[in-house]
């Protein structure tokens, strides 16, 4: 067991966790952040995506003890009452179908747009290569990211 | 839940501390980025007693640009290698190879050290590093050494117990190219790959390295192909001749037709590229 | 935001906000107090007799609250196509006589945590007597093959169809072709795994089951049957579902055991979930098929006869076998005006995992075979494939050879439009080498879709209820199950439009068997058409109830009133008389005290399929489409790149254009996966690649440009003229790509997936021939 201090969505949590606990377990089972889901537990589907210091990573492949010292952002941290432009763009562009991949996709998009505010379509496509979607065929998701990028440029 | 069985986790802050932990743990496991290790742990019965995380060792992070070489800390992520201006300038083929390993989130977590130290046959970077004449700085149980990638990969058993601390790339003015083939899609593991590097010199090339990753064995150095390219002028290079030499070089490997076919197609592209430049 | 008259508009999905905020609840997320972890004990053998099951050690393990086997059940079989095919009822929720595939369910445990449950499984002793197994459909049909059920030659379902005089027609042909097509198995790969939570109320013997499902009413029916309960005592609740695609269309032993374990553990809720490997290995898969065709054509392009055989590997149990084999044989009869057909379909039992429903049912497999074959026939007489399709395609207002009644039919318009927007004339048959060894080609595939099919019950009814509260809040209760395709949104749009109020006013409660009216489920692209009509009828009823009160109060004729843009209006003049809210208050007011509860029901005029002949008007309407693929083939590496897909769809009328386009795009990319990347492989009855790392579904990097266009035929039966959409765009994709490859490099690949190795081998073959 280790006592860890986690910074999740700007809030600080002090927890006792087993050394072998994965971040996805801590987020869902201890902290109640159910927006982050999982689908393969192998790093292939991207459904468990969270941001660590702004970069999208897979919470099923990160020990909670190693998440200490990093700023972790889950989908709840992006916006629930007031939506982030990326979340709004996903709604407006019809990029949400079953919704299981959606939190991960949105966070992966945020990671991209924070580093590259004006990505090309190709850059968006490659930035999302770690997030599977079986419903949409990705078309509207990519459109949503490009639309969000345009809107975010207009309102700095 | 819990997904993993329990173990003792350590976060040493120095290499010697990490080595001491390695030495005294009953069944230790080193943890770099976690993308290989944590995945395998979910399926394996051979559980470690201690997991030694390398994150907090400052000397393992960072890319250092010196006059004659570039040093990449073993805990540098593949995303950092891919986007580093230093690596991009001197070793474009390495940056390119790092950029096409797996997927974006995995590249944010996986490390160059992990990729090399995994000793999996299907990883991308070892063959590229071999082509670029890279060396591996390695802190072993008994000694600290700098080895060629080839020598590092052939360490086995208790000899192999240690930590990769840095990857050193000599600035030799090499032009590198990396070819990678998958069975299905871009993010797939490679089926077969070829890393090539050479120094252009007056209508020809010198110092040629042609390394093939069959993904069925350790990377293979194609001496025949290297010699072919070195001894002929670029204008004299012929794809079918080079292909014949390649097949001879790989005779022992008993590769399937498709892999050989891909490699021959790569040679054709390579010759085209050098002829155009 | 007030969107009135929302039908035809791409309004935001009704559940999108919760989903982007991470607040949408899936059964995956649900936790109940005292919840136990359930785990399933599955057979490690592909075929074995169960001699003895000893659970005593497992029961004694501390932390174990219940262990169940078939002995805890009434031992009643269930099947998914039961109503019309009683002989396909072949599965016990827990087996006790025989196991027939690796993964067959034998026992289940509920414990306080996962580790204990896992340990308990290992303590259950099952004594098996291993039987010889058979893994090939062809081998399984041979005399002497191991008998898996009692079906003779292991043929679980047979569908012999014969129309006209195919033999004579073949003799009269100018060109005859014989080909065999091989279709591989595939997985649904929905991102939310299968998950169930069962809770038993001991004092009343009632069950509540939360399940990630497309068909809660189907589960209710099967549970009631297998537990000898009344349906009123079984409540099945669907929450948000992370994708279904046909893989969650029936009761799974996991649903059953979650409830049974709850009962045995004293009423504690029990959660059972499949991990990714288990979803791939033990739920459902696509029927691999061998599709043999021998067809003839006249010089003028008229197809004379289609004959052949379809052999589908059904795996260990029947599941939706009849529907799949019916679709495999009947789908193309909606597309083409063929008169002479003889196709014999066999769905064969093997000791492989269960083949079931998957998007398109058997239509994907038949789509590939038939559409490839059509191109080959066209080439045989030197006819352009687009012209060939137009020559043989069905028309509006006709009855097909197997008695399907086509009313609105935009197929020919779809074909012409697709040819137009893709530049077919300029591209087909023109050799185009865009880089050394890289060639471009273009190919077409066409398809038709049903809107439901009468294969499950005597009726195919769906029902909806709309209640309007005193403050004007509108609640819609519908049995339709949204698994991401957007049915909740479409239903809300239809309700709002018909009722005359804004879309944003409607709240929806769907797919809870205790609260919402009956609905067979989300499959066969039926929801917009069938459930949509029920919802429209419910809205019409609610509107009538409101207008009755208004008419009475204002002493006007109800025929002259309507509700539009949230106003009660005089129909002829359009003059607003009072607002919707005022009208509602009026209904509830002292003089009237009238609750507004609109009810709607819709049962399409269809007939069941007669499996002796293949005849039956299975759907209330039919959708049509044409798809054209542009590809690039690299003859040096064998790689195929799909440059663009053109999809023209007779959608009747799109309730929500963005949703329809979204379904089309998703289907095309799924079809792309099936054509080039996906291959669920088996060895001795075990799935060899049950992981996303080994079973490759398309990623963003495989996304292709898609031009999706609608043809609006305004179906006379559909709500606001709409037809359903969910599967059709998956059907012709593989053939369109295979045909395009032929146009590019002169080879026709007849087995999927199309790999670089197959391309290179075929090119080499071609070279050797010439």
PDB file of C-alpha atoms in Angstrom, chain C residues 499-501 505 542-554 556-587 596:
ATOM      1  CA  UNK C 499     -47.497  16.966 -31.654  1.00  0.00           C
ATOM      2  CA  UNK C 500     -46.546  20.422 -32.961  1.00  0.00           C
ATOM      3  CA  UNK C 501     -44.052  21.264 -30.229  1.00  0.00           C
ATOM      4  CA  UNK C 505     -39.518  19.918 -25.015  1.00  0.00           C
ATOM      5  CA  UNK C 542     -52.137  13.067 -27.766  1.00  0.00           C
ATOM      6  CA  UNK C 543     -52.732  15.968 -30.110  1.00  0.00           C
ATOM      7  CA  UNK C 544     -56.309  14.838 -30.694  1.00  0.00           C
ATOM      8  CA  UNK C 545     -56.942  14.697 -26.970  1.00  0.00           C
ATOM      9  CA  UNK C 546     -55.708  18.273 -26.540  1.00  0.00           C
ATOM     10  CA  UNK C 547     -57.630  19.541 -29.553  1.00  0.00           C
ATOM     11  CA  UNK C 548     -60.804  17.838 -28.364  1.00  0.00           C
ATOM     12  CA  UNK C 549     -60.724  20.000 -25.237  1.00  0.00           C
ATOM     13  CA  UNK C 550     -59.839  23.145 -27.179  1.00  0.00           C
ATOM     14  CA  UNK C 551     -62.610  22.461 -29.696  1.00  0.00           C
ATOM     15  CA  UNK C 552     -65.094  21.967 -26.930  1.00  0.00           C
ATOM     16  CA  UNK C 553     -63.989  25.082 -25.096  1.00  0.00           C
ATOM     17  CA  UNK C 554     -63.899  27.358 -28.141  1.00  0.00           C
ATOM     18  CA  UNK C 556     -65.044  24.898 -32.897  1.00  0.00           C
ATOM     19  CA  UNK C 557     -64.903  21.875 -35.143  1.00  0.00           C
ATOM     20  CA  UNK C 558     -61.879  19.760 -34.206  1.00  0.00           C
ATOM     21  CA  UNK C 559     -61.227  19.048 -37.884  1.00  0.00           C
ATOM     22  CA  UNK C 560     -60.374  22.693 -38.339  1.00  0.00           C
ATOM     23  CA  UNK C 561     -57.692  22.730 -35.639  1.00  0.00           C
ATOM     24  CA  UNK C 562     -54.051  21.761 -35.545  1.00  0.00           C
ATOM     25  CA  UNK C 563     -50.985  22.338 -33.379  1.00  0.00           C
ATOM     26  CA  UNK C 564     -47.982  23.924 -35.073  1.00  0.00           C
ATOM     27  CA  UNK C 565     -44.894  25.706 -33.772  1.00  0.00           C
ATOM     28  CA  UNK C 566     -46.158  25.320 -30.212  1.00  0.00           C
ATOM     29  CA  UNK C 567     -49.460  27.035 -31.061  1.00  0.00           C
ATOM     30  CA  UNK C 568     -52.973  25.724 -31.499  1.00  0.00           C
ATOM     31  CA  UNK C 569     -53.897  27.076 -34.921  1.00  0.00           C
ATOM     32  CA  UNK C 570     -56.878  27.221 -37.204  1.00  0.00           C
ATOM     33  CA  UNK C 571     -55.916  24.761 -39.891  1.00  0.00           C
ATOM     34  CA  UNK C 572     -57.058  26.772 -42.895  1.00  0.00           C
ATOM     35  CA  UNK C 573     -55.968  30.270 -41.987  1.00  0.00           C
ATOM     36  CA  UNK C 574     -53.006  29.324 -39.851  1.00  0.00           C
ATOM     37  CA  UNK C 575     -54.165  31.825 -37.243  1.00  0.00           C
ATOM     38  CA  UNK C 576     -52.874  31.093 -33.739  1.00  0.00           C
ATOM     39  CA  UNK C 577     -55.690  30.629 -31.257  1.00  0.00           C
ATOM     40  CA  UNK C 578     -53.780  29.837 -28.099  1.00  0.00           C
ATOM     41  CA  UNK C 579     -50.384  28.502 -27.193  1.00  0.00           C
ATOM     42  CA  UNK C 580     -49.659  24.850 -26.598  1.00  0.00           C
ATOM     43  CA  UNK C 581     -48.996  25.579 -22.937  1.00  0.00           C
ATOM     44  CA  UNK C 582     -52.310  27.368 -22.575  1.00  0.00           C
ATOM     45  CA  UNK C 583     -54.109  24.509 -24.298  1.00  0.00           C
ATOM     46  CA  UNK C 584     -52.562  22.025 -21.897  1.00  0.00           C
ATOM     47  CA  UNK C 585     -53.522  24.112 -18.869  1.00  0.00           C
ATOM     48  CA  UNK C 586     -57.011  24.182 -20.290  1.00  0.00           C
ATOM     49  CA  UNK C 587     -57.067  20.380 -20.457  1.00  0.00           C
ATOM     50  CA  UNK C 596     -53.235  13.742 -21.843  1.00  0.00           C
TER      51      UNK C 596
END
